[in-house]
Amino acid sequence: MRMFDIIKKKRDGGQLSDKEIAWFIDGYVKGEIPDYQAAALCMAIYYKGMTIDETTALTFAIRDSGERLDFSNIDGLRVDKHSTGGVGDKTSLIVAPIVASLGVKVAKMSGRGLGHTGGTIDKLESIEGFCTDISVSDFVKIVNETGIAIVGQNATLAPADKLLYALRDVTATVDSLPLIVSSIMGKKLAADDDCIVLDVKTGSGSFMKTVEDSKNLAETMVDIGKRAGKKMCALITDMDRPLGFAIGNSLEVIEAIETLNGNGPEDLTELCVALASYMLSLAEKGSYDECKQNVLRVINDGTALNTFANMVEAQGGNKEWIYNPENFPKAKYQSEVLSEKSGYITSVNTEGYGVASLLLGAGRNTMADKIDFAAGIHLCKKTGDYVEKGEKIAVLYAEDESKFAAAEKCFVNATVIGDQKPCEMPLILDVVGG
Ligand code: URA
């Protein structure tokens, strides 16, 4: 086979065979196919798309490009939840302990933030001592003992995705449906979970900007997961607004703790209760409504918070910080963003909020950048709220005062204030395969 012919076939709208796709992935991981040819193929896929069979073949080839994890030593069904990436999305920190508190194991591999979206691993590392880099055998041991562990992606898991994602990031080919599906599902299928609930984000803070595209993405991922023998469902959820009020690593962990205590923001609580209930019902713990009752119970009686604290301790973290979040170090400086006029917040560009947080030091521009865990944004007003001129709409946090000007400009540009109160949009827009 020749890479030239594969690129040309896709460029001209042809359908690649399973063998051609597997040959490309194998050659790329071995370093036999150069980046420029892989980039050309990604761009051809971006423009011409892929059939469901091609997307499945690409997903399976990415899954098989490295080690496949074996969780057979974990007792009982394992369930995972994956978000396609958003701003203020700390749901994993909340739903994983809830589900584990109700007897379903959560052996979770999570990612770091890149660009405007945050990552669960960075958030957890803001807890003193918390270790996200542990061996598979320790991981399995912790899951068996506490019901839950959350670690970073194993270096040998789906290496083709690591290479392809870095390439797509610099060749404007991230937001392609077959490439997103194969990237996410290739990694998910390399781990050994029985059930997967996907949180597919839609809107200005996500990779898919329209509900139609997000639904298509959700249906394709659910279809491929089922082809691989997994129990699947996907929620399509609004990312035209950040989730909750906190954006930034330790700010988000503190908000997650408040939510596990039953005092979380309404939108975040609603989504976490729904995700956890779907995870439990996929894992055969009862009907959705029965699971929801149990979810509310373990939040209200403190069990879910204790499970989270036990996981933190088992992974080397300081458990006291979970019960006393005032221990999280505070940012050295804070700056208030005041409204320039009176009116309703009619819409926000959620990606702009994510970038503002990044500019404050809460995220990375490159994987080598060091994160400032205390940096970020606390929102005082959200879409639909009325603000008076001069009223506080957010507080920015940073270690370095010089970061405020650019971040505030970005935040203000992303906030639209007008005379009309906007229609209230549901947070959960659709469910696929539930
Ligand atoms: N998250 C991933 O892991 N891959 C993508 O392509 C997009 C989001």
Coordinates of C-alpha atoms and ligand atoms in Angstrom, one line a residue:
M1 CA 0.0 0.0 0.0
R2 CA 1.0 3.6 -0.5
M3 CA 0.0 6.5 1.6
F4 CA -0.2 8.7 -1.5
D5 CA -3.1 6.4 -2.8
I6 CA -5.0 6.5 0.5
I7 CA -4.8 10.3 0.7
K8 CA -5.9 10.6 -3.0
K9 CA -8.8 8.2 -2.5
K10 CA -10.2 10.1 0.5
R11 CA -9.5 13.5 -1.2
D12 CA -11.7 12.3 -4.1
G13 CA -14.5 11.2 -1.8
G14 CA -13.8 7.5 -1.8
Q15 CA -14.4 5.1 1.0
L16 CA -11.3 3.7 2.7
S17 CA -11.2 -0.1 3.5
D18 CA -10.6 -1.4 7.1
K19 CA -7.2 -2.6 5.9
E20 CA -6.2 0.8 4.5
I21 CA -7.2 2.5 7.7
A22 CA -5.4 -0.1 9.9
W23 CA -2.3 0.1 7.7
F24 CA -2.2 4.0 8.1
I25 CA -2.6 3.9 11.9
D26 CA 0.0 1.1 12.3
G27 CA 2.5 2.9 10.0
Y28 CA 1.9 6.3 11.6
V29 CA 2.5 4.9 15.2
K30 CA 5.7 3.2 14.0
G31 CA 7.0 6.4 12.5
E32 CA 6.9 5.0 9.0
I33 CA 4.4 7.5 7.8
P34 CA 5.5 11.2 8.1
D35 CA 3.4 13.9 9.8
Y36 CA 2.8 15.7 6.5
Q37 CA 1.1 12.7 4.9
A38 CA -1.0 12.1 8.1
A39 CA -1.9 15.8 8.1
A40 CA -3.0 15.6 4.5
L41 CA -5.2 12.6 5.2
C42 CA -6.8 14.4 8.3
M43 CA -7.6 17.4 6.1
A44 CA -9.1 15.1 3.4
I45 CA -11.2 13.4 6.2
Y46 CA -12.2 16.9 7.5
Y47 CA -13.6 17.9 4.1
K48 CA -14.9 14.5 2.8
G49 CA -16.1 12.9 6.1
M50 CA -16.2 9.2 6.7
T51 CA -18.9 6.6 6.6
I52 CA -19.9 4.9 9.8
D53 CA -17.9 1.8 8.7
E54 CA -14.8 3.9 8.1
T55 CA -15.2 5.8 11.4
T56 CA -15.6 2.4 13.2
A57 CA -12.5 1.0 11.5
L58 CA -10.5 4.2 12.5
T59 CA -11.8 4.0 16.1
F60 CA -10.8 0.3 16.4
A61 CA -7.4 0.9 14.8
I62 CA -6.7 3.7 17.4
R63 CA -8.0 1.5 20.2
D64 CA -5.6 -1.3 19.1
S65 CA -2.6 0.9 18.5
G66 CA -1.4 0.3 22.1
E67 CA -2.1 -1.6 25.3
R68 CA -5.7 -2.7 26.0
L69 CA -6.4 -2.5 29.7
D70 CA -7.7 -5.5 31.6
F71 CA -10.0 -4.7 34.5
S72 CA -11.2 -8.3 35.0
N73 CA -9.7 -8.1 38.5
I74 CA -12.2 -5.4 39.4
D75 CA -15.3 -7.0 41.0
G76 CA -18.6 -6.1 39.4
L77 CA -19.7 -3.9 36.5
R78 CA -17.5 -0.9 35.7
V79 CA -19.0 2.3 34.4
D80 CA -17.4 5.4 32.9
K81 CA -18.6 8.8 31.9
H82 CA -16.9 11.0 29.4
S83 CA -17.4 14.7 28.4
T84 CA -16.5 16.0 25.0
G85 CA -15.0 19.0 26.8
G86 CA -16.3 22.2 28.2
V87 CA -15.8 25.2 30.5
G88 CA -16.5 24.9 34.2
D89 CA -17.2 21.2 33.7
K90 CA -16.4 19.5 37.0
T91 CA -19.0 16.8 36.7
S92 CA -16.6 13.8 36.9
L93 CA -15.5 14.9 40.4
I94 CA -19.1 14.7 41.5
V95 CA -20.7 11.8 39.5
A96 CA -17.9 9.3 40.0
P97 CA -18.1 9.3 43.8
I98 CA -22.0 9.3 43.7
V99 CA -22.0 6.2 41.4
A100 CA -19.3 4.4 43.4
S101 CA -21.3 5.1 46.6
L102 CA -24.1 3.1 45.1
G103 CA -22.1 0.0 44.4
V104 CA -20.9 0.5 40.8
K105 CA -17.2 0.6 40.3
V106 CA -15.7 3.7 38.6
A107 CA -12.2 3.0 37.1
K108 CA -11.7 6.3 35.4
M109 CA -9.0 7.5 33.1
S110 CA -9.2 11.3 32.5
G111 CA -7.4 13.9 30.5
R112 CA -5.7 17.3 31.2
G113 CA -7.1 20.5 29.9
L114 CA -5.8 22.0 26.7
G115 CA -6.9 25.2 25.1
H116 CA -10.0 26.7 26.5
T117 CA -11.4 23.5 28.0
G118 CA -10.4 22.2 31.5
G119 CA -9.3 18.7 32.4
T120 CA -10.2 16.5 35.4
I121 CA -6.6 15.5 36.1
D122 CA -5.4 19.1 36.5
K123 CA -8.4 19.8 38.8
L124 CA -7.6 16.8 41.0
E125 CA -3.9 17.7 41.2
S126 CA -4.9 21.0 42.9
I127 CA -5.5 18.8 46.0
E128 CA -2.4 18.6 48.1
G129 CA -0.6 15.3 47.5
F130 CA -3.1 13.8 45.0
C131 CA -1.4 11.4 42.6
T132 CA -2.9 10.8 39.2
D133 CA 0.1 8.7 37.9
I134 CA -0.3 5.2 39.4
S135 CA 0.3 1.7 38.1
V136 CA -2.5 -0.3 36.7
S137 CA -2.3 -2.8 39.6
D138 CA -2.5 0.0 42.2
F139 CA -5.4 1.5 40.3
V140 CA -7.3 -1.8 40.3
K141 CA -6.5 -2.2 44.0
I142 CA -7.9 1.3 44.9
V143 CA -11.0 0.7 42.8
N144 CA -11.7 -2.6 44.6
E145 CA -11.1 -1.0 48.0
T146 CA -12.9 2.3 47.6
G147 CA -15.1 1.8 44.5
I148 CA -13.4 4.5 42.6
A149 CA -10.1 5.8 41.2
I150 CA -9.3 8.5 38.7
V151 CA -6.0 8.5 37.0
G152 CA -4.3 10.1 34.0
Q153 CA -4.2 8.4 30.6
N154 CA -1.7 5.6 30.6
A155 CA 1.1 6.5 28.1
T156 CA 0.7 3.2 26.3
L157 CA -3.1 3.6 25.9
A158 CA -4.1 4.5 22.3
P159 CA -0.8 6.1 21.3
A160 CA -2.1 6.8 17.8
D161 CA -4.6 9.2 19.4
K162 CA -1.8 11.1 21.1
L163 CA 0.0 11.6 17.8
L164 CA -3.1 12.4 15.8
Y165 CA -4.5 14.8 18.4
A166 CA -1.3 16.8 18.6
L167 CA -1.2 16.9 14.8
R168 CA -4.9 17.9 14.5
D169 CA -4.4 20.6 17.1
V170 CA -1.9 22.4 14.8
T171 CA -3.5 21.7 11.4
A172 CA -7.0 23.0 12.1
T173 CA -8.5 19.5 11.9
V174 CA -9.8 19.1 15.5
D175 CA -13.5 19.8 14.8
S176 CA -14.2 16.9 12.4
L177 CA -16.8 14.4 13.4
P178 CA -15.1 11.2 12.5
L179 CA -11.8 12.4 13.9
I180 CA -13.4 13.4 17.3
V181 CA -15.4 10.1 17.4
S182 CA -12.4 8.0 16.8
S183 CA -10.2 10.0 19.2
I184 CA -12.6 9.8 22.1
M185 CA -14.0 6.2 21.5
G186 CA -10.5 4.8 20.6
K187 CA -9.3 5.8 24.1
K188 CA -12.5 4.8 25.8
L189 CA -12.6 1.3 24.2
A190 CA -9.0 0.6 25.1
A191 CA -10.0 0.8 28.8
D192 CA -12.1 -2.1 30.0
D193 CA -15.4 -0.6 31.1
D194 CA -18.8 -2.3 30.6
C195 CA -20.9 0.9 30.4
I196 CA -20.2 4.4 29.1
V197 CA -22.3 7.5 29.5
L198 CA -21.2 10.4 27.2
D199 CA -21.8 14.0 27.9
V200 CA -21.8 15.6 24.5
K201 CA -21.5 19.3 24.8
T202 CA -23.1 21.7 22.3
G203 CA -22.7 25.4 21.8
S204 CA -20.1 28.2 22.0
G205 CA -17.9 26.5 24.6
S206 CA -17.7 23.1 22.8
F207 CA -16.2 21.6 19.7
M208 CA -19.6 21.1 18.1
K209 CA -21.4 24.4 17.9
T210 CA -24.9 23.2 16.8
V211 CA -27.3 20.8 18.4
E212 CA -27.6 18.9 15.1
D213 CA -23.9 18.3 14.8
S214 CA -23.7 17.3 18.5
K215 CA -26.6 14.9 18.1
N216 CA -24.8 13.4 15.1
L217 CA -21.6 13.0 17.1
A218 CA -23.5 11.4 20.0
E219 CA -25.3 8.9 17.8
T220 CA -22.1 7.9 16.1
M221 CA -20.3 7.4 19.3
V222 CA -23.1 5.4 20.8
D223 CA -23.4 3.3 17.7
I224 CA -19.6 2.5 17.7
G225 CA -19.6 1.8 21.4
K226 CA -22.5 -0.7 21.0
R227 CA -20.6 -2.3 18.1
A228 CA -17.8 -2.9 20.5
G229 CA -20.1 -4.6 23.0
K230 CA -20.5 -1.7 25.5
K231 CA -23.7 -0.4 27.0
M232 CA -23.9 3.2 25.9
C233 CA -26.0 6.3 26.2
A234 CA -25.2 10.0 25.5
L235 CA -26.7 13.2 26.9
I236 CA -26.5 16.3 24.7
T237 CA -26.0 19.3 27.1
D238 CA -25.8 23.0 26.7
M239 CA -22.3 24.6 26.6
D240 CA -23.6 28.1 25.6
R241 CA -23.0 28.8 29.3
P242 CA -20.3 27.5 31.7
L243 CA -21.4 24.9 34.2
G244 CA -21.8 26.3 37.7
F245 CA -20.1 29.5 38.8
A246 CA -16.5 28.4 39.1
I247 CA -13.9 28.2 36.2
G248 CA -10.3 27.2 37.2
N249 CA -8.9 24.1 38.9
S250 CA -9.1 24.5 42.7
L251 CA -12.2 26.8 42.4
E252 CA -13.9 24.0 40.5
V253 CA -12.9 21.3 43.1
I254 CA -14.3 23.5 45.8
E255 CA -17.6 23.9 43.8
A256 CA -17.6 20.1 43.3
I257 CA -17.3 19.6 47.1
E258 CA -20.2 22.0 47.7
T259 CA -22.3 20.1 45.2
L260 CA -21.4 16.8 46.9
N261 CA -22.5 18.5 50.1
G262 CA -25.9 19.3 48.5
N263 CA -25.2 23.0 48.2
G264 CA -24.1 23.2 44.6
P265 CA -25.3 25.4 41.8
E266 CA -28.6 24.4 40.3
D267 CA -27.4 23.7 36.7
L268 CA -24.4 21.6 37.9
T269 CA -26.5 19.7 40.3
E270 CA -29.1 18.9 37.7
L271 CA -26.6 17.6 35.2
C272 CA -24.7 15.5 37.8
V273 CA -27.9 13.9 39.1
A274 CA -28.9 13.1 35.5
L275 CA -25.5 11.7 34.5
A276 CA -25.2 9.6 37.7
S277 CA -28.7 8.3 37.3
Y278 CA -28.0 7.2 33.7
M279 CA -24.7 5.6 34.7
L280 CA -26.5 3.6 37.4
S281 CA -29.4 2.6 35.3
L282 CA -27.0 1.4 32.5
A283 CA -25.3 -0.6 35.2
E284 CA -28.6 -2.3 36.0
K285 CA -29.2 -0.6 39.4
G286 CA -32.8 0.1 38.7
S287 CA -35.0 2.4 36.6
Y288 CA -33.8 5.9 36.0
D289 CA -36.3 7.2 38.6
E290 CA -35.2 4.7 41.2
C291 CA -31.5 5.5 40.5
K292 CA -32.3 9.3 40.8
Q293 CA -33.8 8.8 44.3
N294 CA -30.7 6.9 45.4
V295 CA -28.4 9.6 43.9
L296 CA -30.2 12.3 45.8
R297 CA -30.0 10.2 49.0
V298 CA -26.2 9.7 48.8
I299 CA -25.7 13.4 48.3
N300 CA -28.0 14.4 51.1
D301 CA -26.6 11.9 53.7
G302 CA -23.0 12.7 53.0
T303 CA -22.0 9.2 51.6
A304 CA -20.9 10.6 48.2
L305 CA -18.7 13.2 49.8
N306 CA -17.1 10.5 52.0
T307 CA -16.5 8.3 49.0
F308 CA -14.7 11.3 47.3
A309 CA -12.6 11.9 50.4
N310 CA -11.7 8.2 50.6
M311 CA -10.6 8.2 47.0
V312 CA -8.5 11.4 47.6
E313 CA -6.8 9.6 50.6
A314 CA -6.2 6.4 48.7
Q315 CA -4.5 8.4 45.9
G316 CA -2.2 10.2 48.3
G317 CA -4.2 13.4 48.7
N318 CA -5.0 15.4 51.8
K319 CA -8.5 14.2 52.8
E320 CA -8.8 17.2 55.2
W321 CA -9.0 19.6 52.3
I322 CA -12.2 17.9 51.2
Y323 CA -13.9 18.4 54.5
N324 CA -12.3 21.8 55.0
P325 CA -11.9 23.4 51.5
E326 CA -10.7 26.7 53.0
N327 CA -7.3 24.8 53.0
F328 CA -7.0 25.2 49.3
P329 CA -4.4 28.0 48.7
K330 CA -5.9 31.3 47.5
A331 CA -4.7 33.3 44.5
K332 CA -2.5 36.2 45.5
Y333 CA -4.6 38.8 43.6
Q334 CA -8.2 39.2 42.7
S335 CA -10.0 41.7 40.5
E336 CA -13.6 42.4 40.1
V337 CA -15.3 42.7 36.6
L338 CA -18.0 45.4 36.8
S339 CA -20.8 45.7 34.3
E340 CA -20.4 48.6 31.8
K341 CA -24.1 49.0 31.5
S342 CA -27.5 47.9 32.9
G343 CA -29.4 45.1 31.3
Y344 CA -29.8 41.4 31.0
I345 CA -26.9 39.0 30.2
T346 CA -28.5 37.9 26.9
S347 CA -25.7 35.4 25.9
V348 CA -22.1 34.6 26.6
N349 CA -19.4 33.1 24.4
T350 CA -18.4 30.3 26.7
E351 CA -15.1 29.7 24.8
G352 CA -14.2 33.3 25.6
Y353 CA -14.7 32.6 29.3
G354 CA -12.5 29.5 29.0
V355 CA -9.8 31.6 27.2
A356 CA -10.0 34.3 29.9
S357 CA -9.4 31.7 32.6
L358 CA -6.5 30.3 30.5
L359 CA -5.0 33.8 30.4
L360 CA -5.2 34.1 34.2
G361 CA -3.0 31.0 34.4
A362 CA -5.6 28.2 34.9
G363 CA -4.8 26.4 31.7
R364 CA -2.0 25.7 29.2
N365 CA -1.2 27.0 25.8
T366 CA 1.2 24.1 25.3
M367 CA 1.5 20.8 27.3
A368 CA 4.8 22.1 28.8
D369 CA 3.1 25.1 30.5
K370 CA 2.7 25.0 34.3
I371 CA -0.7 25.5 35.7
D372 CA -1.6 28.0 38.5
F373 CA -4.2 25.9 40.4
A374 CA -5.7 28.9 42.3
A375 CA -6.2 31.0 39.1
G376 CA -9.6 31.3 37.5
I377 CA -13.0 33.0 37.5
H378 CA -15.9 33.1 39.9
L379 CA -19.1 34.2 38.1
C380 CA -21.5 36.4 40.0
K381 CA -24.0 36.6 37.1
K382 CA -25.0 34.2 34.4
T383 CA -27.1 34.2 31.2
G384 CA -30.6 35.6 32.0
D385 CA -29.5 37.6 35.1
Y386 CA -30.2 41.3 35.3
V387 CA -27.2 43.5 36.1
E388 CA -27.0 47.2 37.0
K389 CA -24.2 49.4 35.5
G390 CA -21.2 49.1 37.9
E391 CA -22.5 45.8 39.4
K392 CA -20.0 43.0 39.9
I393 CA -20.4 40.2 37.2
A394 CA -17.3 38.2 38.0
V395 CA -14.2 38.0 40.2
L396 CA -10.9 37.1 38.5
Y397 CA -8.1 35.3 40.4
A398 CA -4.4 35.2 39.5
E399 CA -0.9 35.0 41.0
D400 CA 0.3 37.8 38.8
E401 CA -1.6 41.1 38.6
S402 CA -0.4 41.8 35.0
K403 CA -2.7 39.0 33.8
F404 CA -5.9 40.8 34.6
A405 CA -6.0 43.3 31.8
A406 CA -6.1 40.8 28.9
A407 CA -8.3 38.3 30.8
E408 CA -10.8 41.0 31.7
K409 CA -10.9 42.2 28.1
C410 CA -11.6 38.7 26.9
F411 CA -14.2 38.1 29.5
V412 CA -16.1 41.4 28.8
N413 CA -16.0 40.7 25.0
A414 CA -17.6 37.4 25.7
T415 CA -20.4 38.8 27.7
V416 CA -23.4 40.3 25.8
I417 CA -25.7 42.6 27.8
G418 CA -29.0 43.7 26.2
D419 CA -32.5 44.9 27.0
Q420 CA -34.4 41.7 26.5
K421 CA -34.4 38.8 29.0
P422 CA -33.3 35.8 26.9
C423 CA -35.5 32.6 26.8
E424 CA -34.5 30.0 29.3
M425 CA -32.9 27.1 27.5
P426 CA -32.9 23.5 29.0
L427 CA -29.6 22.3 30.1
I428 CA -30.1 18.7 28.9
L429 CA -31.2 19.0 25.3
D430 CA -31.5 15.4 24.3
V431 CA -30.6 11.8 25.3
V432 CA -29.4 9.3 22.7
G433 CA -29.6 5.6 23.4
G434 CA -30.8 5.9 27.0
Ligands
URA1 N1 -11.5 15.1 23.1 C1 -10.7 14.1 22.6 O1 -10.2 13.3 23.3 N2 -10.6 14.1 21.2 C2 -11.1 15.0 20.4 O2 -10.9 14.9 19.2 C3 -11.9 16.0 20.9 C4 -12.1 16.0 22.3

